[in-house]
Short mmCIF file of C-alpha atoms in Angstrom, two decimals:
data_model
loop_
_atom_site.label_atom_id
_atom_site.label_comp_id
_atom_site.label_asym_id
_atom_site.label_seq_id
_atom_site.Cartn_x
_atom_site.Cartn_y
_atom_site.Cartn_z
CA MET A 1 120.10 90.78 123.71
CA GLU A 2 119.62 92.90 126.78
CA LEU A 3 119.13 91.64 130.34
CA ASP A 4 116.42 93.45 132.19
CA LEU A 5 116.26 93.95 135.93
CA PRO A 6 113.26 91.66 136.64
CA ILE A 7 115.01 88.73 134.91
CA LEU A 8 118.17 89.34 136.93
CA PHE A 9 116.15 89.43 140.16
CA LEU A 10 114.34 86.27 139.11
CA ALA A 11 117.61 84.47 138.34
CA VAL A 12 118.83 85.27 141.87
CA PHE A 13 115.90 83.23 143.20
CA LEU A 14 115.63 80.53 140.53
CA ILE A 15 119.23 79.34 140.68
CA PRO A 16 119.23 78.39 144.39
CA ALA A 17 115.67 77.05 144.10
CA SER A 18 116.60 74.72 141.25
CA ILE A 19 119.80 73.55 142.94
CA LYS A 20 117.98 72.85 146.20
CA ASP A 21 115.16 71.07 144.37
CA TYR A 22 117.58 68.98 142.32
CA LEU A 23 119.46 67.88 145.45
CA SER A 24 116.55 67.36 147.86
CA TYR A 25 113.29 67.56 145.83
CA ARG A 26 112.23 70.49 148.00
CA ILE A 27 111.98 74.21 147.30
CA PRO A 28 112.19 76.14 150.56
CA ASN A 29 109.96 79.04 151.52
CA TRP A 30 113.06 81.17 152.15
CA VAL A 31 113.40 81.26 148.35
CA THR A 32 109.79 81.42 147.16
CA PHE A 33 108.32 84.01 149.56
CA PRO A 34 111.06 86.63 149.07
CA ALA A 35 110.83 86.04 145.30
CA LEU A 36 107.08 86.67 145.36
CA ALA A 37 107.51 89.78 147.48
CA THR A 38 110.33 91.11 145.28
CA GLY A 39 108.32 90.64 142.08
CA LEU A 40 105.21 92.28 143.49
CA GLY A 41 107.23 95.09 145.10
CA TYR A 42 109.34 95.77 142.01
CA PHE A 43 106.35 96.20 139.74
CA PHE A 44 104.46 98.27 142.30
CA LEU A 45 107.43 100.61 142.76
CA THR A 46 108.22 100.92 139.05
CA ARG A 47 104.72 100.90 137.52
CA GLY A 48 102.34 101.69 140.36
CA VAL A 49 99.02 99.97 140.83
CA ASP A 50 98.96 98.74 137.20
CA GLY A 51 102.35 97.09 137.73
CA PHE A 52 101.18 95.51 140.96
CA LEU A 53 98.06 94.12 139.23
CA PHE A 54 100.22 92.80 136.37
CA SER A 55 102.48 91.05 138.88
CA LEU A 56 99.56 89.76 140.97
CA GLY A 57 97.93 88.38 137.83
CA GLY A 58 101.15 86.50 137.14
CA VAL A 59 101.23 85.11 140.68
CA LEU A 60 97.65 83.88 140.42
CA THR A 61 98.27 82.39 136.96
CA GLY A 62 101.41 80.60 138.14
CA PHE A 63 99.60 79.21 141.18
CA ALA A 64 96.59 78.14 139.12
CA LEU A 65 98.68 76.30 136.53
CA LEU A 66 100.30 73.99 139.08
CA LEU A 67 97.47 73.77 141.61
CA LEU A 68 95.78 70.74 140.03
CA PRO A 69 99.05 68.77 139.66
CA TYR A 70 99.75 69.57 143.31
CA LEU A 71 96.30 68.44 144.44
CA ILE A 72 96.65 65.08 142.69
CA GLY A 73 100.16 64.55 144.03
CA GLY A 74 102.10 65.24 140.83
CA SER A 75 104.05 68.22 142.15
CA GLY A 76 105.01 69.77 145.45
CA ALA A 77 103.85 72.95 147.14
CA GLY A 78 107.26 74.49 146.50
CA ASP A 79 106.76 74.02 142.75
CA VAL A 80 103.43 75.85 142.96
CA LYS A 81 104.94 78.72 144.94
CA LEU A 82 107.96 78.94 142.62
CA MET A 83 105.69 79.12 139.57
CA GLY A 84 103.77 81.91 141.33
CA ALA A 85 107.05 83.70 141.99
CA VAL A 86 107.96 83.44 138.31
CA GLY A 87 104.56 84.89 137.49
CA SER A 88 105.20 87.83 139.83
CA PHE A 89 108.09 88.85 137.57
CA LEU A 90 106.68 87.88 134.15
CA GLY A 91 102.94 88.49 134.46
CA PRO A 92 100.15 86.15 133.37
CA LYS A 93 101.29 85.59 129.78
CA GLY A 94 104.88 85.03 130.87
CA ALA A 95 103.81 82.59 133.60
CA PHE A 96 101.78 80.62 131.06
CA ALA A 97 104.65 80.53 128.55
CA VAL A 98 107.14 79.44 131.23
CA PHE A 99 104.68 76.75 132.30
CA LEU A 100 104.59 75.38 128.74
CA PHE A 101 108.38 75.41 128.39
CA SER A 102 108.70 73.83 131.85
CA CYS A 103 106.33 71.02 130.89
CA ILE A 104 108.56 70.21 127.92
CA PHE A 105 111.69 70.10 130.09
CA ALA A 106 109.93 68.06 132.79
CA GLY A 107 108.63 65.62 130.19
CA VAL A 108 112.06 65.11 128.63
CA HIS A 109 113.56 64.68 132.09
CA ALA A 110 110.88 62.15 133.08
CA LEU A 111 111.33 60.13 129.88
CA SER A 112 115.12 60.08 130.22
CA LEU A 113 114.82 59.09 133.88
CA MET A 114 112.38 56.30 132.99
CA ALA A 115 114.71 55.08 130.26
CA SER A 116 117.76 55.13 132.53
CA ARG A 117 115.90 53.17 135.23
CA GLY A 118 114.51 50.63 132.78
CA VAL A 119 110.83 51.43 133.22
CA LEU A 120 110.13 53.39 130.02
CA VAL A 121 109.01 50.37 127.99
CA ASP A 122 106.78 49.18 130.84
CA GLY A 123 105.24 52.65 131.12
CA LEU A 124 104.58 52.85 127.38
CA LYS A 125 103.01 49.38 127.41
CA ARG A 126 100.79 50.41 130.34
CA TYR A 127 99.54 53.49 128.52
CA GLY A 128 99.07 51.40 125.39
CA ARG A 129 96.80 49.04 127.34
CA ILE A 130 94.86 52.00 128.73
CA LEU A 131 94.32 53.40 125.21
CA LYS A 132 93.45 49.99 123.75
CA THR A 133 90.85 49.44 126.48
CA PHE A 134 89.41 52.89 125.88
CA PHE A 135 89.07 52.41 122.12
CA LEU A 136 87.54 48.94 122.48
CA THR A 137 85.15 49.65 125.37
CA ARG A 138 84.80 53.46 125.32
CA GLN A 139 85.60 53.37 129.04
CA PHE A 140 88.64 54.95 130.58
CA ILE A 141 90.16 52.41 132.93
CA TYR A 142 93.31 53.66 134.59
CA ILE A 143 96.08 51.16 135.20
CA PRO A 144 98.33 52.41 138.01
CA PRO A 145 102.10 52.39 137.57
CA GLY A 146 104.25 49.71 139.12
CA ARG A 147 106.36 50.28 142.23
CA ARG A 148 109.57 51.04 140.31
CA GLU A 149 107.79 53.62 138.17
CA LYS A 150 106.20 55.28 141.22
CA GLU A 151 109.60 55.72 142.87
CA LEU A 152 110.81 58.08 140.14
CA LYS A 153 110.94 61.76 141.05
CA ILE A 154 111.71 64.73 138.88
CA SER A 155 112.94 68.12 139.92
CA TYR A 156 110.23 70.44 138.65
CA GLY A 157 112.04 73.45 140.10
CA LEU A 158 114.87 72.79 137.66
CA ALA A 159 112.32 72.48 134.84
CA ILE A 160 110.83 75.86 135.85
CA THR A 161 114.29 77.44 135.80
CA LEU A 162 115.07 76.00 132.37
CA GLY A 163 111.60 76.98 131.17
CA THR A 164 112.14 80.55 132.36
CA ALA A 165 115.52 80.76 130.63
CA SER A 166 114.01 79.35 127.42
CA TYR A 167 111.18 81.88 127.56
CA TRP A 168 113.66 84.72 127.99
CA PHE A 169 115.77 83.49 125.04
CA TRP A 170 112.60 83.06 122.97
CA LEU A 171 111.55 86.65 123.68
CA ASN A 172 115.00 87.98 122.87
CA ALA A 173 115.79 85.90 119.79
#
């Protein structure tokens, strides 16, 4: 298992981003913008225009994958920019794979957080009522979460970091 330079560069940015996000639920621009620039610059310098386009494709893929969750209030702008930064190092396919791994980690984190705060059963019942209504009426009627469920926050930056590490281990297994 060999560490490559882009992964080392990416780790330099992901570790402080995930720590900051875990502690404050914010990912600062002083992490995401230099990460984006480093990824784009690295691939331009090492692979020329093709490398730059590979990296840019990853940035755009990373942004696109988290843009809708951001627009509906499910993630923060820092999460979107961090996913774009990951894409700048891993390209479009890598950004997509990290996104999938990150969703798994975020989902497990959300479920464990809901369970620890005593709102998991309520959340499952709520979704059960939504599904039951849909199957009986063929109409999707959303039932919003209660106050306690709305107060829960997850650190998606940490999920992105764990997703990136998982992707790297998956590639090198």
